[in-house]
Amino acid sequence: MARLNRLTNKEILFIGFMLFSILFGAGNLIFPAYLGQAAGENVWAAIIGFIISDAGLAVLAFIAIAKSGTFESLLNRVHPVFAFLFPIVIYLSIGPGLAIPRAGSLAYEMGVKPFLPNVIGSSPLALLVYTVVFFSIVFWFAKSPSKLIDRIGKVLTPTLLVLMIVIFIKALFTDMAQFKEAALAYKENPISQGFLDGYQTMDALCPLIYGVLFTTIFRNKNITKPSLQVNYLVRFGLISGLLLSICYLIIAYLGASASITGKVDNGAIVLSVVLQQLFGTSGTVVLGVIFTLACLSVCIGLITSCAQFFSSLFQKLSYIQWAILLCVISGLVANLGLSQILKISVPILGLLYPMVIALIILGLAHDRLPFHQRPVYVMTIGLVGLYSLVEVINSQWLHGSLSVLLSNVPLQNMGFGWVIPGLLGFTIGCLVEKYKSTTETMEKKAA
């Protein structure tokens, strides 16, 4: 009987560390910090919502995909065309179109620009030079996917966690500001607002594309038993989810404790103020190192996964060629600047996230659903996607002309108006499937 290969507990821990590191990027630093500052006295309720939509959905996505076998198997339940197009949209959004350039640009803004003279730091040439160096380093890490566990899980992640713990301990023994009154958005529904804020990190999308990365790991470790792969994926997700949650609690606390007068535009400013209060001028150096490590890790993971995906889909280019191309495109988009990149992220994520959440729920409940064939998936995802598209068009191009009409939809004021169309689609899908099942049964009896 062939020997069943298994991972050691140490390997499981380091792979969980690696997953945390490639999930924990720029957005995971700035958004909980901003949430903490804005939520103030309601910070703990808001960060719970944030953790649920970020770490919670990420872990559930891993479980849903593991139960389905692969991400492609889950998508095929909707339709083969959807299974082909939707991953491409996600890979482009979370890869060279948005997440990777955002991380590269933020690494420059927080890791290098503060140490340069204003004239040089604001120069487009300085950003161009930095992105060339940054994405060259990313490519060096990404060119050997099998070595990611050693390079990220055993080096970058522990370094990042140690820095976070040091900052938290320093904050505990420092006289920080009292939590202020919550901003309007966090007064009435802090949990739901925190949940919506969690979209910005894009972590619930990441498990949908990192399956390719873990396929490589399992192949290199010769782990072929599906049930064992599912078990490991769940454990990796739980480890990374726990680490993410701990970091969010720390960062949100720091944000709420920051002594800032007036309104701030983003969490990067909040963290800059906090680190200045804790460590003086050296706080800028600490913050720069944290941002650089976090952004580097997430870019490496995303370039690796995107290159593996596109090289398997479009085989005229090899993995290395795709990695080079993705690094070049990401570097070019990063030179648009952080503000422009963040501006386009909200509508894209507002369209994708509800469909992803609906997919995760259907994937988790698949075996327990009374009807779980294609009509249920098509109608549920279709109506959720259609409603989300209407919301994006209303906010981005119609300047809120449909807001009064949409406000009549239950849960819309909390940002979850898509739930009712999703339930309606699910119900219609079940009725269609029941009708088909009844018709087929009658035809068989008649025959």
Short mmCIF file of N, CA and C in Angstrom, two decimals, residues 289-382:
data_model
loop_
_atom_site.label_atom_id
_atom_site.label_comp_id
_atom_site.label_asym_id
_atom_site.label_seq_id
_atom_site.Cartn_x
_atom_site.Cartn_y
_atom_site.Cartn_z
N VAL A 289 8.87 50.35 7.26
CA VAL A 289 9.25 48.93 7.19
C VAL A 289 8.01 48.04 7.16
N ILE A 290 7.01 48.36 8.00
CA ILE A 290 5.79 47.57 8.06
C ILE A 290 5.06 47.60 6.72
N PHE A 291 4.89 48.79 6.18
CA PHE A 291 4.19 48.92 4.90
C PHE A 291 4.94 48.20 3.78
N THR A 292 6.25 48.34 3.77
CA THR A 292 7.04 47.69 2.72
C THR A 292 6.93 46.18 2.79
N LEU A 293 7.05 45.61 3.99
CA LEU A 293 6.94 44.16 4.15
C LEU A 293 5.56 43.66 3.76
N ALA A 294 4.51 44.36 4.23
CA ALA A 294 3.14 43.93 3.95
C ALA A 294 2.84 44.01 2.45
N CYS A 295 3.22 45.13 1.84
CA CYS A 295 2.94 45.31 0.41
C CYS A 295 3.76 44.34 -0.45
N LEU A 296 4.99 44.09 -0.04
CA LEU A 296 5.84 43.16 -0.77
C LEU A 296 5.27 41.75 -0.73
N SER A 297 4.83 41.32 0.45
CA SER A 297 4.30 39.97 0.61
C SER A 297 3.06 39.74 -0.24
N VAL A 298 2.13 40.70 -0.19
CA VAL A 298 0.87 40.51 -0.92
C VAL A 298 1.10 40.57 -2.42
N CYS A 299 2.03 41.40 -2.88
CA CYS A 299 2.34 41.47 -4.32
C CYS A 299 2.96 40.17 -4.82
N ILE A 300 3.83 39.58 -4.01
CA ILE A 300 4.46 38.31 -4.39
C ILE A 300 3.40 37.23 -4.55
N GLY A 301 2.50 37.13 -3.57
CA GLY A 301 1.46 36.11 -3.62
C GLY A 301 0.52 36.30 -4.81
N LEU A 302 0.15 37.56 -5.07
CA LEU A 302 -0.78 37.83 -6.17
C LEU A 302 -0.13 37.62 -7.54
N ILE A 303 1.11 38.06 -7.70
CA ILE A 303 1.80 37.86 -8.98
C ILE A 303 1.95 36.36 -9.25
N THR A 304 2.30 35.61 -8.22
CA THR A 304 2.46 34.15 -8.36
C THR A 304 1.16 33.50 -8.80
N SER A 305 0.07 33.80 -8.10
CA SER A 305 -1.21 33.18 -8.42
C SER A 305 -1.73 33.61 -9.79
N CYS A 306 -1.61 34.90 -10.09
CA CYS A 306 -2.10 35.39 -11.39
C CYS A 306 -1.29 34.79 -12.53
N ALA A 307 0.02 34.69 -12.36
CA ALA A 307 0.87 34.13 -13.42
C ALA A 307 0.56 32.65 -13.64
N GLN A 308 0.32 31.91 -12.56
CA GLN A 308 -0.04 30.50 -12.69
C GLN A 308 -1.39 30.35 -13.39
N PHE A 309 -2.35 31.21 -13.04
CA PHE A 309 -3.67 31.14 -13.65
C PHE A 309 -3.62 31.44 -15.14
N PHE A 310 -3.01 32.56 -15.51
CA PHE A 310 -3.00 32.96 -16.91
C PHE A 310 -2.12 32.06 -17.78
N SER A 311 -1.04 31.50 -17.19
CA SER A 311 -0.20 30.59 -17.97
C SER A 311 -0.91 29.27 -18.24
N SER A 312 -1.84 28.88 -17.34
CA SER A 312 -2.63 27.66 -17.59
C SER A 312 -3.77 27.92 -18.56
N LEU A 313 -4.27 29.17 -18.58
CA LEU A 313 -5.39 29.52 -19.45
C LEU A 313 -4.93 29.89 -20.85
N PHE A 314 -3.86 30.67 -20.90
CA PHE A 314 -3.29 31.11 -22.19
C PHE A 314 -1.83 30.62 -22.25
N GLN A 315 -1.64 29.47 -22.82
CA GLN A 315 -0.37 28.75 -22.70
C GLN A 315 0.72 29.19 -23.68
N LYS A 316 0.43 30.20 -24.50
CA LYS A 316 1.47 30.69 -25.42
C LYS A 316 2.61 31.36 -24.66
N LEU A 317 2.30 31.87 -23.47
CA LEU A 317 3.33 32.45 -22.61
C LEU A 317 3.56 31.53 -21.42
N SER A 318 4.80 31.37 -21.02
CA SER A 318 5.15 30.52 -19.88
C SER A 318 4.84 31.25 -18.57
N TYR A 319 4.96 30.51 -17.46
CA TYR A 319 4.74 31.12 -16.14
C TYR A 319 5.68 32.31 -15.93
N ILE A 320 6.95 32.15 -16.26
CA ILE A 320 7.93 33.23 -16.06
C ILE A 320 7.57 34.44 -16.92
N GLN A 321 7.18 34.21 -18.17
CA GLN A 321 6.80 35.31 -19.06
C GLN A 321 5.58 36.05 -18.54
N TRP A 322 4.61 35.30 -18.03
CA TRP A 322 3.42 35.94 -17.46
C TRP A 322 3.79 36.73 -16.21
N ALA A 323 4.68 36.19 -15.38
CA ALA A 323 5.11 36.91 -14.17
C ALA A 323 5.78 38.23 -14.53
N ILE A 324 6.62 38.21 -15.55
CA ILE A 324 7.29 39.44 -16.00
C ILE A 324 6.25 40.44 -16.52
N LEU A 325 5.34 39.95 -17.37
CA LEU A 325 4.31 40.83 -17.95
C LEU A 325 3.43 41.45 -16.87
N LEU A 326 3.03 40.65 -15.89
CA LEU A 326 2.17 41.15 -14.82
C LEU A 326 2.90 42.17 -13.94
N CYS A 327 4.18 41.95 -13.70
CA CYS A 327 4.98 42.91 -12.93
C CYS A 327 5.09 44.25 -13.68
N VAL A 328 5.29 44.17 -14.99
CA VAL A 328 5.41 45.39 -15.81
C VAL A 328 4.09 46.15 -15.81
N ILE A 329 2.97 45.44 -16.06
CA ILE A 329 1.66 46.10 -16.09
C ILE A 329 1.33 46.70 -14.72
N SER A 330 1.58 45.95 -13.66
CA SER A 330 1.30 46.44 -12.31
C SER A 330 2.11 47.68 -11.99
N GLY A 331 3.38 47.67 -12.42
CA GLY A 331 4.23 48.83 -12.20
C GLY A 331 3.72 50.06 -12.93
N LEU A 332 3.25 49.88 -14.15
CA LEU A 332 2.72 51.00 -14.94
C LEU A 332 1.45 51.56 -14.29
N VAL A 333 0.55 50.67 -13.87
CA VAL A 333 -0.69 51.14 -13.23
C VAL A 333 -0.39 51.82 -11.90
N ALA A 334 0.61 51.32 -11.17
CA ALA A 334 0.99 51.93 -9.90
C ALA A 334 1.42 53.38 -10.07
N ASN A 335 1.95 53.70 -11.24
CA ASN A 335 2.41 55.07 -11.50
C ASN A 335 1.26 56.04 -11.75
N LEU A 336 0.02 55.55 -11.79
CA LEU A 336 -1.12 56.45 -11.85
C LEU A 336 -1.30 57.20 -10.54
N GLY A 337 -0.76 56.63 -9.47
CA GLY A 337 -0.86 57.26 -8.15
C GLY A 337 -1.91 56.60 -7.29
N LEU A 338 -1.70 56.64 -5.98
CA LEU A 338 -2.56 55.95 -5.03
C LEU A 338 -3.99 56.47 -5.06
N SER A 339 -4.16 57.79 -5.13
CA SER A 339 -5.51 58.38 -5.08
C SER A 339 -6.37 57.90 -6.24
N GLN A 340 -5.79 57.84 -7.43
CA GLN A 340 -6.55 57.41 -8.60
C GLN A 340 -6.92 55.93 -8.50
N ILE A 341 -6.01 55.12 -7.99
CA ILE A 341 -6.26 53.69 -7.84
C ILE A 341 -7.39 53.43 -6.83
N LEU A 342 -7.34 54.15 -5.69
CA LEU A 342 -8.36 53.98 -4.66
C LEU A 342 -9.73 54.45 -5.16
N LYS A 343 -9.73 55.43 -6.03
CA LYS A 343 -10.98 56.00 -6.53
C LYS A 343 -11.80 54.98 -7.30
N ILE A 344 -11.12 54.13 -8.07
CA ILE A 344 -11.85 53.16 -8.91
C ILE A 344 -12.13 51.86 -8.17
N SER A 345 -11.59 51.70 -6.96
CA SER A 345 -11.75 50.41 -6.26
C SER A 345 -13.16 50.20 -5.73
N VAL A 346 -13.81 51.28 -5.25
CA VAL A 346 -15.12 51.14 -4.60
C VAL A 346 -16.17 50.55 -5.54
N PRO A 347 -16.38 51.11 -6.76
CA PRO A 347 -17.42 50.52 -7.63
C PRO A 347 -17.11 49.10 -8.07
N ILE A 348 -15.83 48.79 -8.32
CA ILE A 348 -15.47 47.44 -8.75
C ILE A 348 -15.79 46.42 -7.65
N LEU A 349 -15.39 46.76 -6.42
CA LEU A 349 -15.62 45.84 -5.31
C LEU A 349 -17.10 45.77 -4.95
N GLY A 350 -17.82 46.89 -5.12
CA GLY A 350 -19.25 46.89 -4.86
C GLY A 350 -20.01 45.98 -5.80
N LEU A 351 -19.46 45.77 -7.00
CA LEU A 351 -20.08 44.87 -7.98
C LEU A 351 -19.71 43.41 -7.71
N LEU A 352 -18.44 43.16 -7.39
CA LEU A 352 -17.95 41.79 -7.26
C LEU A 352 -18.32 41.13 -5.93
N TYR A 353 -18.22 41.89 -4.84
CA TYR A 353 -18.34 41.30 -3.50
C TYR A 353 -19.68 40.61 -3.24
N PRO A 354 -20.82 41.24 -3.56
CA PRO A 354 -22.08 40.54 -3.30
C PRO A 354 -22.18 39.21 -4.02
N MET A 355 -21.70 39.13 -5.26
CA MET A 355 -21.74 37.85 -5.99
C MET A 355 -20.82 36.83 -5.34
N VAL A 356 -19.66 37.27 -4.87
CA VAL A 356 -18.74 36.36 -4.20
C VAL A 356 -19.34 35.84 -2.90
N ILE A 357 -19.97 36.73 -2.13
CA ILE A 357 -20.60 36.30 -0.87
C ILE A 357 -21.72 35.29 -1.15
N ALA A 358 -22.52 35.56 -2.17
CA ALA A 358 -23.60 34.63 -2.53
C ALA A 358 -23.03 33.28 -2.95
N LEU A 359 -21.93 33.29 -3.71
CA LEU A 359 -21.28 32.03 -4.12
C LEU A 359 -20.78 31.26 -2.91
N ILE A 360 -20.16 31.96 -1.97
CA ILE A 360 -19.63 31.31 -0.77
C ILE A 360 -20.76 30.65 0.02
N ILE A 361 -21.88 31.38 0.19
CA ILE A 361 -23.01 30.83 0.94
C ILE A 361 -23.58 29.59 0.25
N LEU A 362 -23.76 29.67 -1.06
CA LEU A 362 -24.29 28.52 -1.81
C LEU A 362 -23.32 27.35 -1.75
N GLY A 363 -22.01 27.64 -1.84
CA GLY A 363 -21.02 26.57 -1.78
C GLY A 363 -21.00 25.88 -0.43
N LEU A 364 -21.15 26.65 0.65
CA LEU A 364 -21.15 26.07 2.00
C LEU A 364 -22.41 25.25 2.25
N ALA A 365 -23.55 25.74 1.73
CA ALA A 365 -24.83 25.09 2.01
C ALA A 365 -25.25 24.10 0.94
N HIS A 366 -24.38 23.86 -0.05
CA HIS A 366 -24.76 23.07 -1.23
C HIS A 366 -25.38 21.72 -0.88
N ASP A 367 -24.76 20.99 0.01
CA ASP A 367 -25.23 19.64 0.34
C ASP A 367 -26.53 19.65 1.13
N ARG A 368 -26.85 20.77 1.76
CA ARG A 368 -28.04 20.85 2.61
C ARG A 368 -29.22 21.52 1.92
N LEU A 369 -28.98 22.05 0.72
CA LEU A 369 -30.06 22.73 0.01
C LEU A 369 -31.06 21.72 -0.54
N PRO A 370 -32.37 22.06 -0.48
CA PRO A 370 -33.37 21.15 -1.06
C PRO A 370 -33.22 21.02 -2.57
N PHE A 371 -32.78 22.12 -3.20
CA PHE A 371 -32.51 22.14 -4.63
C PHE A 371 -31.17 22.84 -4.84
N HIS A 372 -30.27 22.22 -5.54
CA HIS A 372 -28.94 22.83 -5.70
C HIS A 372 -28.37 22.60 -7.10
N GLN A 373 -29.26 22.60 -8.09
CA GLN A 373 -28.79 22.46 -9.45
C GLN A 373 -28.63 23.85 -10.08
N ARG A 374 -28.34 23.88 -11.37
CA ARG A 374 -27.99 25.13 -12.06
C ARG A 374 -29.02 26.24 -11.92
N PRO A 375 -30.34 25.99 -12.04
CA PRO A 375 -31.30 27.11 -11.94
C PRO A 375 -31.16 27.91 -10.65
N VAL A 376 -30.88 27.24 -9.54
CA VAL A 376 -30.73 27.94 -8.26
C VAL A 376 -29.53 28.87 -8.30
N TYR A 377 -28.41 28.37 -8.80
CA TYR A 377 -27.19 29.18 -8.87
C TYR A 377 -27.35 30.32 -9.87
N VAL A 378 -27.92 30.02 -11.05
CA VAL A 378 -28.07 31.04 -12.09
C VAL A 378 -28.95 32.19 -11.60
N MET A 379 -30.11 31.88 -11.04
CA MET A 379 -31.05 32.92 -10.62
C MET A 379 -30.51 33.71 -9.42
N THR A 380 -29.89 33.02 -8.47
CA THR A 380 -29.36 33.72 -7.29
C THR A 380 -28.23 34.66 -7.67
N ILE A 381 -27.21 34.14 -8.33
CA ILE A 381 -26.06 34.97 -8.71
C ILE A 381 -26.47 36.03 -9.73
N GLY A 382 -27.38 35.66 -10.64
CA GLY A 382 -27.81 36.61 -11.67
C GLY A 382 -28.49 37.84 -11.08
#
